XYZ file of C-alpha atoms in Angstrom:
702
model
C -43.294 16.852 -16.107
C -41.008 15.980 -18.990
C -42.386 15.145 -22.446
C -41.071 11.641 -23.126
C -41.793 11.853 -26.856
C -39.479 14.849 -26.958
C -36.866 12.847 -25.025
C -37.160 10.017 -27.571
C -36.654 12.455 -30.453
C -33.564 13.901 -28.776
C -32.179 10.388 -28.272
C -32.675 9.648 -31.978
C -30.835 12.848 -32.830
C -27.960 11.978 -30.480
C -27.665 8.501 -31.999
C -27.798 9.884 -35.532
C -25.401 12.807 -35.214
C -22.813 11.698 -32.649
C -19.404 10.719 -33.972
C -17.865 7.355 -33.171
C -15.627 8.905 -30.523
C -18.715 9.720 -28.452
C -20.894 6.691 -29.186
C -19.787 3.568 -31.037
C -22.101 1.571 -33.269
C -23.421 -0.659 -30.492
C -24.009 2.246 -28.118
C -25.926 4.137 -30.803
C -28.098 1.063 -31.343
C -28.851 0.926 -27.609
C -29.730 4.635 -27.520
C -32.060 4.151 -30.500
C -33.695 1.146 -28.822
C -34.272 3.184 -25.661
C -35.992 5.841 -27.782
C -38.252 3.195 -29.360
C -39.228 1.759 -25.986
C -39.937 5.203 -24.564
C -42.246 5.997 -27.498
C -44.018 2.689 -26.929
C -44.815 3.763 -23.379
C -42.214 1.672 -21.557
C -40.886 3.412 -18.461
C -38.156 1.092 -17.249
C -35.263 -0.890 -18.658
C -32.285 -2.886 -17.419
C -29.051 -2.161 -19.269
C -27.055 -5.357 -18.727
C -24.132 -5.036 -21.165
C -20.894 -6.813 -20.350
C -18.137 -4.972 -18.502
C -16.409 -2.373 -20.657
C -19.189 -1.996 -23.232
C -20.037 1.592 -22.290
C -23.188 1.369 -20.180
C -22.379 4.657 -18.452
C -22.040 6.432 -21.817
C -25.481 5.190 -22.906
C -27.040 6.292 -19.621
C -25.321 9.684 -19.910
C -26.932 10.122 -23.342
C -30.360 9.465 -21.798
C -29.649 11.967 -19.011
C -28.574 14.568 -21.589
C -31.835 14.059 -23.490
C -33.924 14.411 -20.326
C -32.035 17.562 -19.342
C -32.542 19.093 -22.794
C -36.261 18.336 -22.519
C -36.403 20.214 -19.214
C -36.363 17.227 -16.843
C -34.315 16.327 -13.771
C -32.321 13.152 -13.183
C -31.031 11.261 -10.156
C -28.143 8.806 -10.393
C -28.033 6.260 -7.559
C -24.575 4.715 -7.537
C -21.638 3.463 -5.464
C -19.999 6.683 -4.278
C -16.612 5.723 -5.709
C -17.969 5.990 -9.261
C -18.857 9.675 -8.955
C -15.790 11.019 -10.760
C -16.300 8.616 -13.678
C -19.903 9.762 -14.031
C -18.867 13.435 -13.981
C -16.486 12.769 -16.865
C -19.146 10.946 -18.904
C -21.778 13.646 -18.328
C -19.298 16.281 -19.455
C -18.935 14.525 -22.809
C -22.537 15.438 -23.627
C -22.491 18.880 -21.999
C -19.194 20.718 -21.669
C -20.774 23.025 -19.074
C -21.959 20.186 -16.835
C -21.367 20.906 -13.145
C -22.913 17.848 -11.533
C -21.988 17.518 -7.867
C -20.128 14.582 -6.361
C -22.404 11.902 -4.844
C -24.501 12.829 -1.823
C -23.341 10.388 0.853
C -24.962 11.290 4.179
C -27.629 13.198 6.077
C -24.923 15.643 7.169
C -24.212 16.335 3.507
C -27.922 16.825 2.774
C -28.344 19.392 5.570
C -25.039 21.057 4.626
C -26.637 21.863 1.283
C -28.803 24.395 3.151
C -25.940 26.063 5.064
C -25.227 29.778 4.661
C -21.968 31.641 5.107
C -23.234 33.240 8.321
C -24.510 30.096 10.088
C -21.511 29.618 12.397
C -21.466 31.214 15.838
C -18.551 32.517 17.831
C -15.542 34.672 17.044
C -14.790 36.408 13.770
C -12.093 33.815 13.177
C -14.606 30.977 13.497
C -17.023 32.737 11.145
C -14.239 33.220 8.611
C -13.193 29.571 8.937
C -16.778 28.396 8.393
C -17.132 30.611 5.331
C -13.909 29.262 3.822
C -14.906 25.658 4.596
C -18.298 26.102 2.937
C -16.771 27.843 -0.069
C -14.208 25.065 -0.428
C -16.842 22.320 -0.387
C -18.822 24.142 -3.048
C -15.733 24.579 -5.207
C -15.023 20.871 -4.797
C -18.547 20.245 -6.134
C -19.668 18.563 -2.932
C -22.447 21.040 -2.040
C -24.911 23.000 -4.197
C -24.765 26.767 -4.622
C -28.549 27.263 -4.625
C -29.999 24.210 -2.900
C -30.485 20.611 -3.971
C -33.743 21.168 -5.857
C -32.004 23.614 -8.215
C -29.601 20.910 -9.451
C -30.559 19.366 -12.799
C -28.705 16.164 -11.939
C -28.020 14.762 -8.465
C -25.827 11.761 -7.721
C -26.821 9.816 -4.589
C -24.638 7.165 -2.952
C -26.065 3.664 -2.490
C -25.367 4.042 1.231
C -27.070 7.437 1.619
C -30.108 6.030 3.448
C -27.921 4.327 6.086
C -28.262 7.505 8.154
C -28.724 7.426 11.930
C -30.936 9.557 14.179
C -29.989 8.801 17.804
C -32.090 10.075 20.685
C -30.628 12.878 22.734
C -29.872 10.390 25.484
C -27.846 8.276 23.038
C -25.330 10.994 22.283
C -24.885 14.669 21.415
C -25.665 14.100 17.718
C -29.288 13.565 18.644
C -29.770 17.336 18.894
C -29.607 18.955 15.477
C -30.194 15.671 13.644
C -33.765 15.630 15.000
C -34.576 19.221 14.089
C -35.994 18.669 10.600
C -39.164 16.648 11.263
C -40.697 18.760 14.090
C -39.936 21.965 12.207
C -41.669 20.717 9.055
C -44.688 19.632 11.124
C -45.031 23.020 12.823
C -44.604 24.949 9.589
C -47.328 22.871 7.926
C -49.601 23.771 10.846
C -48.752 27.456 10.438
C -46.593 27.638 13.556
C -42.905 28.144 14.288
C -40.649 26.191 16.626
C -38.790 28.142 19.275
C -34.998 28.057 19.170
C -33.584 27.024 22.555
C -29.823 27.606 22.357
C -29.088 25.628 25.528
C -30.496 22.472 23.892
C -27.563 22.234 21.490
C -23.862 21.585 21.828
C -21.132 23.896 20.636
C -20.762 23.657 16.874
C -24.323 22.411 16.282
C -25.984 25.781 15.794
C -25.024 26.064 12.130
C -26.675 22.719 11.396
C -29.756 23.806 13.381
C -30.118 26.888 11.185
C -29.586 24.780 8.056
C -32.123 22.173 9.255
C -34.734 24.877 9.794
C -33.978 26.359 6.395
C -34.435 22.885 4.873
C -37.694 22.508 6.813
C -39.056 25.737 5.311
C -38.225 24.533 1.809
C -39.761 21.083 2.404
C -42.912 22.445 4.065
C -43.503 24.845 1.186
C -42.975 21.991 -1.294
C -45.561 19.844 0.527
C -48.085 22.688 0.477
C -47.435 23.669 -3.148
C -47.737 20.112 -4.486
C -50.314 18.815 -1.975
C -47.991 15.964 -1.036
C -48.812 13.254 1.559
C -48.375 14.331 5.176
C -48.322 10.923 6.867
C -44.713 11.397 7.978
C -45.451 14.551 9.977
C -48.650 13.465 11.704
C -48.578 12.584 15.402
C -46.029 13.289 18.097
C -42.397 13.154 16.942
C -40.783 13.734 20.331
C -40.558 10.128 21.529
C -39.935 8.363 18.237
C -37.300 5.632 18.223
C -34.305 6.082 15.937
C -35.787 3.728 13.309
C -39.255 5.295 13.439
C -37.788 8.768 13.083
C -35.724 7.604 10.113
C -38.760 6.079 8.380
C -40.624 9.365 8.744
C -37.787 11.618 7.677
C -36.835 9.792 4.449
C -39.803 11.057 2.357
C -39.139 14.601 3.577
C -35.528 14.319 2.429
C -36.884 13.285 -0.969
C -38.990 16.452 -1.111
C -35.894 18.446 -0.184
C -33.943 16.957 -3.085
C -36.708 17.820 -5.529
C -38.756 15.859 -8.042
C -37.059 13.596 -10.593
C -38.201 12.513 -14.045
C -35.412 9.959 -14.519
C -33.817 7.611 -11.991
C -30.586 5.863 -13.010
C -29.524 2.952 -10.785
C -25.890 1.981 -11.335
C -24.907 -1.483 -10.042
C -28.633 -2.239 -9.840
C -28.048 -5.812 -8.661
C -26.634 -4.753 -5.281
C -28.339 -4.674 -1.851
C -31.636 -6.216 -2.898
C -33.166 -6.402 0.594
C -36.301 -4.349 1.194
C -34.627 -2.646 4.171
C -31.363 -1.929 2.364
C -30.234 1.643 1.815
C -30.617 1.305 -1.955
C -34.205 0.074 -1.634
C -35.036 2.979 0.667
C -33.560 5.442 -1.825
C -35.672 3.989 -4.637
C -38.701 4.004 -2.342
C -39.388 6.851 0.083
C -36.343 9.005 -0.713
C -37.044 9.301 -4.450
C -39.771 11.832 -5.191
C -40.595 10.951 -8.773
C -42.748 12.726 -11.327
C -46.115 11.292 -12.351
C -44.557 9.544 -15.364
C -40.952 8.670 -14.408
C -38.440 6.449 -16.195
C -36.069 4.102 -14.367
C -32.924 2.726 -15.954
C -30.944 0.035 -14.157
C -27.344 -0.766 -15.019
C -25.446 -3.935 -14.194
C -22.924 -6.240 -15.812
C -23.837 -9.030 -13.359
C -27.643 -9.223 -13.055
C -27.307 -12.705 -11.546
C -24.699 -13.441 -8.857
C -26.213 -16.308 -6.882
C -29.478 -17.623 -8.328
C -31.985 -16.987 -11.096
C -34.521 -15.304 -8.800
C -32.275 -12.249 -8.828
C -33.494 -11.457 -12.344
C -36.987 -11.029 -10.925
C -35.748 -9.114 -7.900
C -33.783 -6.586 -9.957
C -36.609 -6.051 -12.452
C -39.159 -5.628 -9.653
C -36.962 -2.951 -8.113
C -36.747 -1.047 -11.405
C -40.506 -1.279 -11.897
C -41.299 0.370 -8.579
C -41.607 -2.436 -6.039
C -39.994 -0.291 -3.355
C -42.408 2.521 -4.209
C -45.533 0.319 -3.891
C -46.127 0.107 -7.648
C -48.063 -2.772 -9.239
C -45.546 -5.384 -10.400
C -47.848 -8.386 -10.888
C -47.021 -8.474 -14.605
C -43.502 -9.618 -13.755
C -44.779 -12.777 -12.061
C -45.068 -14.511 -15.442
C -41.289 -14.300 -15.842
C -40.727 -16.737 -13.003
C -41.988 -19.731 -14.998
C -39.693 -19.100 -17.980
C -36.636 -18.305 -15.878
C -37.109 -21.336 -13.624
C -37.688 -23.601 -16.623
C -34.471 -22.460 -18.258
C -32.440 -22.940 -15.072
C -33.827 -26.453 -14.552
C -32.827 -27.515 -18.069
C -29.338 -26.078 -17.601
C -28.932 -28.108 -14.406
C -29.995 -31.259 -16.241
C -27.433 -30.602 -18.967
C -24.738 -30.410 -16.298
C -25.618 -33.819 -14.837
C -27.362 -35.900 -17.520
C -26.161 -37.472 -20.732
C -26.648 -35.089 -23.625
C -29.098 -36.349 -26.268
C -31.362 -34.825 -28.915
C -34.349 -34.593 -26.568
C -32.423 -32.709 -23.891
C -30.801 -30.486 -26.515
C -34.213 -29.623 -27.937
C -35.580 -28.813 -24.483
C -32.626 -26.533 -23.859
C -33.116 -24.687 -27.154
C -36.827 -24.215 -26.445
C -36.327 -23.014 -22.876
C -33.497 -20.693 -23.950
C -35.732 -19.060 -26.583
C -38.528 -18.657 -24.038
C -36.068 -17.251 -21.506
C -34.766 -14.656 -23.977
C -38.269 -13.763 -25.140
C -39.438 -13.271 -21.558
C -36.570 -10.923 -20.670
C -36.336 -9.050 -23.983
C -39.032 -6.440 -23.162
C -37.196 -5.493 -19.980
C -33.492 -6.001 -20.701
C -30.944 -4.535 -23.106
C -27.734 -6.573 -23.253
C -24.683 -6.627 -25.478
C -21.558 -8.701 -25.051
C -18.081 -8.379 -26.486
C -19.266 -9.841 -29.783
C -21.027 -6.508 -30.369
C -17.831 -4.513 -29.885
C -16.298 -3.699 -33.302
C -12.816 -3.186 -31.872
C -12.954 -6.536 -30.108
C -14.171 -8.238 -33.289
C -11.275 -6.797 -35.299
C -8.820 -7.883 -32.604
C -10.273 -11.386 -32.467
C -10.192 -11.750 -36.250
C -6.509 -10.813 -36.238
C -5.271 -12.496 -33.063
C -7.860 -15.045 -31.988
C -9.334 -15.099 -28.499
C -8.247 -12.300 -26.161
C -6.793 -14.739 -23.654
C -5.230 -18.145 -23.322
C -6.027 -20.279 -20.301
C -3.065 -22.394 -19.229
C -3.119 -24.457 -16.062
C 0.052 -24.360 -13.962
C 0.666 -27.872 -12.631
C 1.739 -28.150 -9.002
C 3.100 -31.650 -8.538
C 4.928 -33.347 -5.637
C 8.119 -32.932 -7.659
C 7.748 -29.138 -7.645
C 9.971 -26.941 -5.490
C 8.539 -26.431 -2.003
C 6.219 -29.431 -2.105
C 7.211 -30.881 1.277
C 6.132 -34.115 2.935
C 3.917 -32.111 5.332
C 1.997 -30.564 2.450
C 1.703 -33.893 0.672
C 0.180 -35.357 3.843
C -2.282 -32.456 4.134
C -3.433 -32.761 0.533
C -3.861 -36.517 0.850
C -5.942 -35.926 3.980
C -8.086 -33.379 2.123
C -8.648 -35.886 -0.680
C -9.596 -38.574 1.827
C -12.069 -36.244 3.564
C -13.726 -35.484 0.230
C -14.717 -39.172 0.011
C -16.365 -39.215 3.453
C -19.984 -38.154 4.143
C -20.048 -34.385 4.666
C -22.185 -34.303 7.804
C -20.127 -31.612 9.499
C -19.802 -28.386 7.443
C -16.558 -27.641 9.307
C -14.923 -30.609 7.629
C -15.734 -29.311 4.164
C -14.571 -25.870 5.134
C -11.199 -26.971 6.467
C -10.661 -29.255 3.474
C -11.230 -26.374 1.064
C -9.214 -23.988 3.232
C -6.130 -26.174 3.030
C -6.543 -26.886 -0.676
C -7.015 -23.225 -1.604
C -4.508 -21.802 0.849
C -6.605 -19.561 3.088
C -6.409 -21.340 6.444
C -5.924 -24.545 8.380
C -8.322 -25.041 11.236
C -11.809 -24.540 12.567
C -11.341 -20.946 13.730
C -14.240 -18.505 13.600
C -12.663 -16.287 10.951
C -13.785 -17.432 7.519
C -10.430 -16.702 5.956
C -7.934 -16.916 8.768
C -8.200 -19.988 10.948
C -4.707 -21.147 11.935
C -5.733 -23.087 15.028
C -5.151 -26.818 15.112
C -7.712 -29.556 14.810
C -7.662 -30.646 18.434
C -10.629 -28.400 19.312
C -12.869 -29.809 16.635
C -13.934 -32.848 18.729
C -14.238 -34.979 15.614
C -14.185 -38.758 15.951
C -13.854 -41.630 13.537
C -12.268 -41.305 10.077
C -12.833 -37.552 9.917
C -11.005 -37.054 13.203
C -8.103 -39.203 12.007
C -7.621 -37.294 8.766
C -8.056 -33.814 10.250
C -5.069 -34.454 12.523
C -2.941 -34.164 9.396
C -3.968 -30.514 9.056
C -2.255 -29.388 12.256
C 0.003 -26.492 11.297
C 1.476 -23.193 12.353
C -0.176 -20.089 10.922
C 2.979 -19.083 9.042
C 3.061 -22.410 7.198
C 0.795 -20.838 4.601
C 3.877 -19.052 3.211
C 5.103 -22.459 2.035
C 1.822 -23.481 0.376
C 2.816 -25.132 -2.938
C 0.234 -23.152 -4.932
C 1.534 -19.856 -3.552
C 5.138 -20.834 -4.283
C 4.162 -21.862 -7.820
C 2.436 -18.492 -8.301
C 5.567 -16.709 -7.068
C 7.751 -18.577 -9.557
C 5.373 -17.835 -12.437
C 5.007 -14.129 -11.553
C 8.748 -13.618 -11.179
C 9.362 -15.349 -14.506
C 7.096 -12.811 -16.221
C 8.580 -9.810 -14.413
C 12.114 -10.891 -15.304
C 10.981 -10.678 -18.922
C 9.805 -7.107 -18.319
C 6.086 -7.904 -18.230
C 3.387 -6.884 -15.758
C 1.209 -9.453 -14.010
C -2.370 -9.059 -12.793
C -3.457 -11.633 -10.189
C -7.099 -12.246 -9.264
C -7.944 -14.062 -6.057
C -11.067 -15.033 -4.139
C -9.681 -14.817 -0.614
C -7.771 -12.029 1.097
C -5.479 -14.225 3.184
C -3.625 -15.991 0.329
C -3.537 -12.753 -1.681
C -1.950 -10.903 1.248
C 0.518 -13.757 1.738
C 1.408 -13.729 -1.964
C 1.893 -9.941 -1.923
C 4.127 -9.993 1.152
C 6.167 -12.938 -0.076
C 6.797 -11.284 -3.456
C 7.848 -8.071 -1.711
C 10.088 -9.927 0.728
C 11.857 -11.780 -2.083
C 12.327 -8.557 -4.056
C 13.698 -6.812 -0.955
C 16.238 -9.602 -0.383
C 17.275 -9.503 -4.045
C 17.876 -5.752 -3.877
C 19.854 -6.024 -0.653
C 21.919 -8.805 -2.189
C 22.573 -6.755 -5.336
C 23.256 -3.478 -3.512
C 20.092 -1.745 -4.754
C 17.763 0.580 -2.839
C 14.690 -0.655 -0.969
C 12.457 2.119 0.476
C 12.226 0.948 4.078
C 14.243 1.502 7.247
C 13.343 -1.857 8.757
C 11.137 -4.930 8.551
C 7.590 -4.390 9.728
C 6.266 -6.871 12.246
C 3.584 -8.054 9.823
C 6.263 -8.861 7.221
C 8.650 -10.908 9.379
C 6.998 -14.234 8.520
C 7.231 -13.451 4.801
C 10.916 -12.530 5.089
C 11.699 -15.747 6.976
C 9.864 -17.730 4.292
C 11.717 -15.890 1.517
C 15.095 -16.708 3.108
C 14.400 -20.425 2.630
C 15.551 -19.804 -0.935
C 19.344 -20.387 -0.807
C 19.923 -17.552 -3.296
C 18.206 -15.084 -0.951
C 19.342 -16.353 2.444
C 21.038 -13.902 4.828
C 23.379 -15.463 7.375
C 22.384 -13.171 10.249
C 18.671 -13.572 9.646
C 16.092 -10.874 10.340
C 18.378 -8.902 12.685
C 21.082 -8.510 10.052
C 18.503 -7.522 7.419
C 17.138 -4.862 9.772
C 20.634 -3.469 10.277
C 21.315 -3.399 6.519
C 18.020 -1.611 5.863
C 18.672 1.033 8.517
C 22.191 1.746 7.265
C 21.176 2.002 3.625
C 18.068 4.036 4.435
C 20.137 6.645 6.290
C 22.425 6.975 3.282
C 19.466 7.204 0.913
C 17.630 9.748 3.084
C 20.680 12.024 3.105
C 20.944 11.853 -0.684
C 17.177 12.350 -0.948
C 17.248 15.541 1.108
C 20.010 16.914 -1.090
C 18.040 16.031 -4.235
C 14.862 17.645 -2.897
C 16.769 20.814 -2.037
C 18.243 20.925 -5.551
C 14.846 20.291 -7.101
C 13.286 23.003 -4.958
C 15.892 25.516 -6.174
C 15.166 24.578 -9.795
C 11.448 25.104 -9.232
C 12.090 28.491 -7.609
C 13.965 29.551 -10.763
C 11.162 28.242 -12.982
C 8.621 30.138 -10.865
C 9.834 33.361 -12.501
C 7.996 32.171 -15.628
C 4.691 32.440 -13.726
C 1.700 30.157 -14.352
C 1.808 26.605 -13.028
C 5.496 26.953 -12.093
C 4.750 29.856 -9.749
C 1.786 27.973 -8.293
C 3.878 24.842 -7.685
C 6.642 26.858 -6.054
C 4.108 28.640 -3.850
C 2.488 25.499 -2.473
C 5.879 23.882 -1.811
C 7.227 26.925 0.006
C 7.955 26.466 3.706
C 5.503 28.087 6.095
C 6.049 28.181 9.875
C 8.932 25.780 9.591
C 7.048 23.099 7.680
C 5.897 22.467 4.151
C 2.294 23.283 3.381
C 2.242 20.328 1.012
C 4.503 17.299 1.383
C 7.135 17.489 -1.344
C 7.856 13.796 -1.110
C 4.167 12.885 -1.319
C 3.762 14.889 -4.504
C 6.839 13.283 -6.031
C 5.507 9.850 -5.133
C 2.125 10.667 -6.637
C 3.704 11.939 -9.856
C 6.239 9.101 -9.988
C 3.846 6.683 -11.666
C 3.486 9.094 -14.594
C 7.199 9.224 -15.468
C 8.542 7.766 -18.687
C 11.854 6.774 -17.053
C 11.167 5.828 -13.446
C 14.758 5.472 -12.240
C 16.205 8.730 -13.565
C 16.897 11.752 -11.365
C 14.103 14.298 -11.204
C 14.465 17.643 -12.934
C 12.422 20.733 -12.199
C 11.194 20.871 -15.794
C 10.019 17.235 -15.708
C 8.175 17.708 -12.428
C 6.541 20.886 -13.718
C 5.326 19.141 -16.877
C 3.742 16.295 -14.929
C 2.262 18.770 -12.448
C 0.607 20.756 -15.257
C -0.989 17.576 -16.626
C -2.257 16.723 -13.151
C -3.831 20.176 -12.768
C -5.671 19.691 -16.067
C -7.093 16.395 -14.825
C -8.205 17.991 -11.559
C -9.586 21.123 -13.221
C -13.154 22.115 -12.446
C -15.672 23.914 -14.592
C -15.061 27.490 -13.432
C -13.073 29.451 -15.976
C -12.140 31.935 -13.240
C -10.507 29.284 -11.072
C -7.962 30.676 -8.624
C -5.016 29.119 -6.839
C -7.062 28.453 -3.709
C -9.491 26.313 -5.684
C -6.699 24.374 -7.354
C -4.880 23.963 -4.042
C -8.014 22.552 -2.402
C -8.443 20.021 -5.206
C -4.783 19.049 -5.050
C -4.930 18.578 -1.275
C -7.984 16.357 -1.624
C -6.289 14.348 -4.358
C -3.158 13.756 -2.286
C -5.149 12.949 0.847
C -6.934 10.276 -1.148
C -3.601 8.858 -2.303
C -2.805 6.009 0.039
C 0.889 5.769 -0.782
C 2.899 2.666 -1.556
C 2.364 -0.562 0.335
C 5.300 -2.221 -1.379
C 7.704 -1.588 -4.196
C 7.136 -4.736 -6.186
C 3.637 -6.154 -5.606
C 0.542 -4.082 -4.894
C -2.647 -5.394 -3.308
C -6.032 -3.922 -4.221
C -9.127 -4.789 -2.178
C -12.287 -3.114 -0.958
C -10.253 -1.137 1.590
C -7.968 0.417 -1.042
C -8.300 4.202 -1.276
C -10.044 5.432 -4.469
C -7.005 7.308 -5.790
C -4.757 4.272 -5.351
C -7.418 2.127 -6.980
C -7.500 4.408 -10.022
C -3.696 4.393 -10.207
C -3.520 0.590 -10.077
C -6.273 0.199 -12.658
C -4.427 2.472 -15.067
C -1.064 0.763 -14.556
């Protein structure tokens, strides 16, 4: 068990000796405050700084202190943040080799695999050995088991694992090996291995499961841990019952933790959520653990979420006593009630005084549990604000009936929406369709929340509501002429003509997709008109509506319509592809000459060399991936330029092994390119929850 007084002393030393490049003034103050609270016996805190204030850096300092004191840490986080955390941990320990987040039960069992676990031919054994070695080099699997890792990152979704019965599918075989093996080992028995019970390819996971069972059983015996999960008959357990029993055993397999960090602590608050299960049965904590939650948005919907998040950090999911937090409810509710009154009542001295009192009580109630800084605590922001004023200007863009694209049909729809807002809102569908039309994400009463293009005739509304909803009848493609979307297009193109970039935030996917496609369609028509290249050999079916809408602009109209545009694209693409092949061949020859210098040039030439009539790594994909790093995007590539950008990329992808070989670098490069989703357009780019992580990082750095 870690000595928390020693941890506090290490934190004080980190805060006192770190330069400003590692921890700024505000971060040092937070680290010092954590040390004070730890000395006072507090074993949980919620770090609720605003976005961009360096919460991860503060948490990494705490992890470094716990590691130096001989403790172990678990970081529970959205899996996509793993790389960021690795970088932050490395700032405090250059030798840090923390693995990427553990995402699944398969990954957990894979941590117990050996090189010799595969069955079959020598080729299959060799393939398994290479696969396992590659995953370890990629820092996905441990070298010596999970319990030997000082720090383990666990995905929020890790506990969403499934354990189907054998009758529900072939995966039910090896996935149900762990629990019965642990039970038999605890009883001093062994479970027979029946090869015919498992499908081809499962045997390796069976061996790994039994190896994990031996480790877990020995841990239970050594630490005299509860055995409730292994009592009784496991053979006929349902999938959910099996999962509930196996989760604590997985926790024992991961090892005991002194510190639990919960990134994005406000997410998935339900008791049955994966995150709650991780903080409950999956986390095997020491007798005196510390939990640190991190969130920039502790409240998303209502004030009760303060209580919910704090209860989670104080061990609610692990059956800890949290009655002391009940007193917070009164102060939080009182503050919220006064705020609501301020929003609706006339402001006077009495109400102002009540607000000041409730705000002080609210802050006092949360202060023992929460650490929060906003941008006012950021010295760089303060200097910027003193010199330039506020960091943003909010300017409304008026969309009036006189604006371009504001047709009579849209005027009728908006008038109908205004009329509906004055009627009693007995039917929630009426409110929904009114907002859908106003905000540009649909027209009718369809089931899809965002995309409901059907007419109003199916709504069966009568009276005034029925009369006004008839005005909403529209075709689905009419959204491309929504006045707000057209106004956004004009504003965005005005900025881009001036050489500026534009970042657009939206609440709904449908209007954002429409805006993206319309911007791309207009840019495509401009380039065709001006004889410039557009990287497509035709119009995709999903983009036809956007192209038709874009051609309503007289400056962009094409006499032959979509068919003529398709023909122009095909002709120009053939010409471009021929020139492209010639350029790639020239570039390949330059790289072959540079390869004589050795080093990265030889490595690049090797991975681009043709094997069996095809390239081992797509040349074009690598060029596309490196293209965003160029200083002059439109210039012809040179071998020297590509090599320079490639060397920088290798440094970013470099691991911790000084003796890294080409195979390791190649594996990392392959993974990086596989995660690169490519271009969805050449003018506007859409980023949503479905965007690949590499593309997300590229867009965020643009």
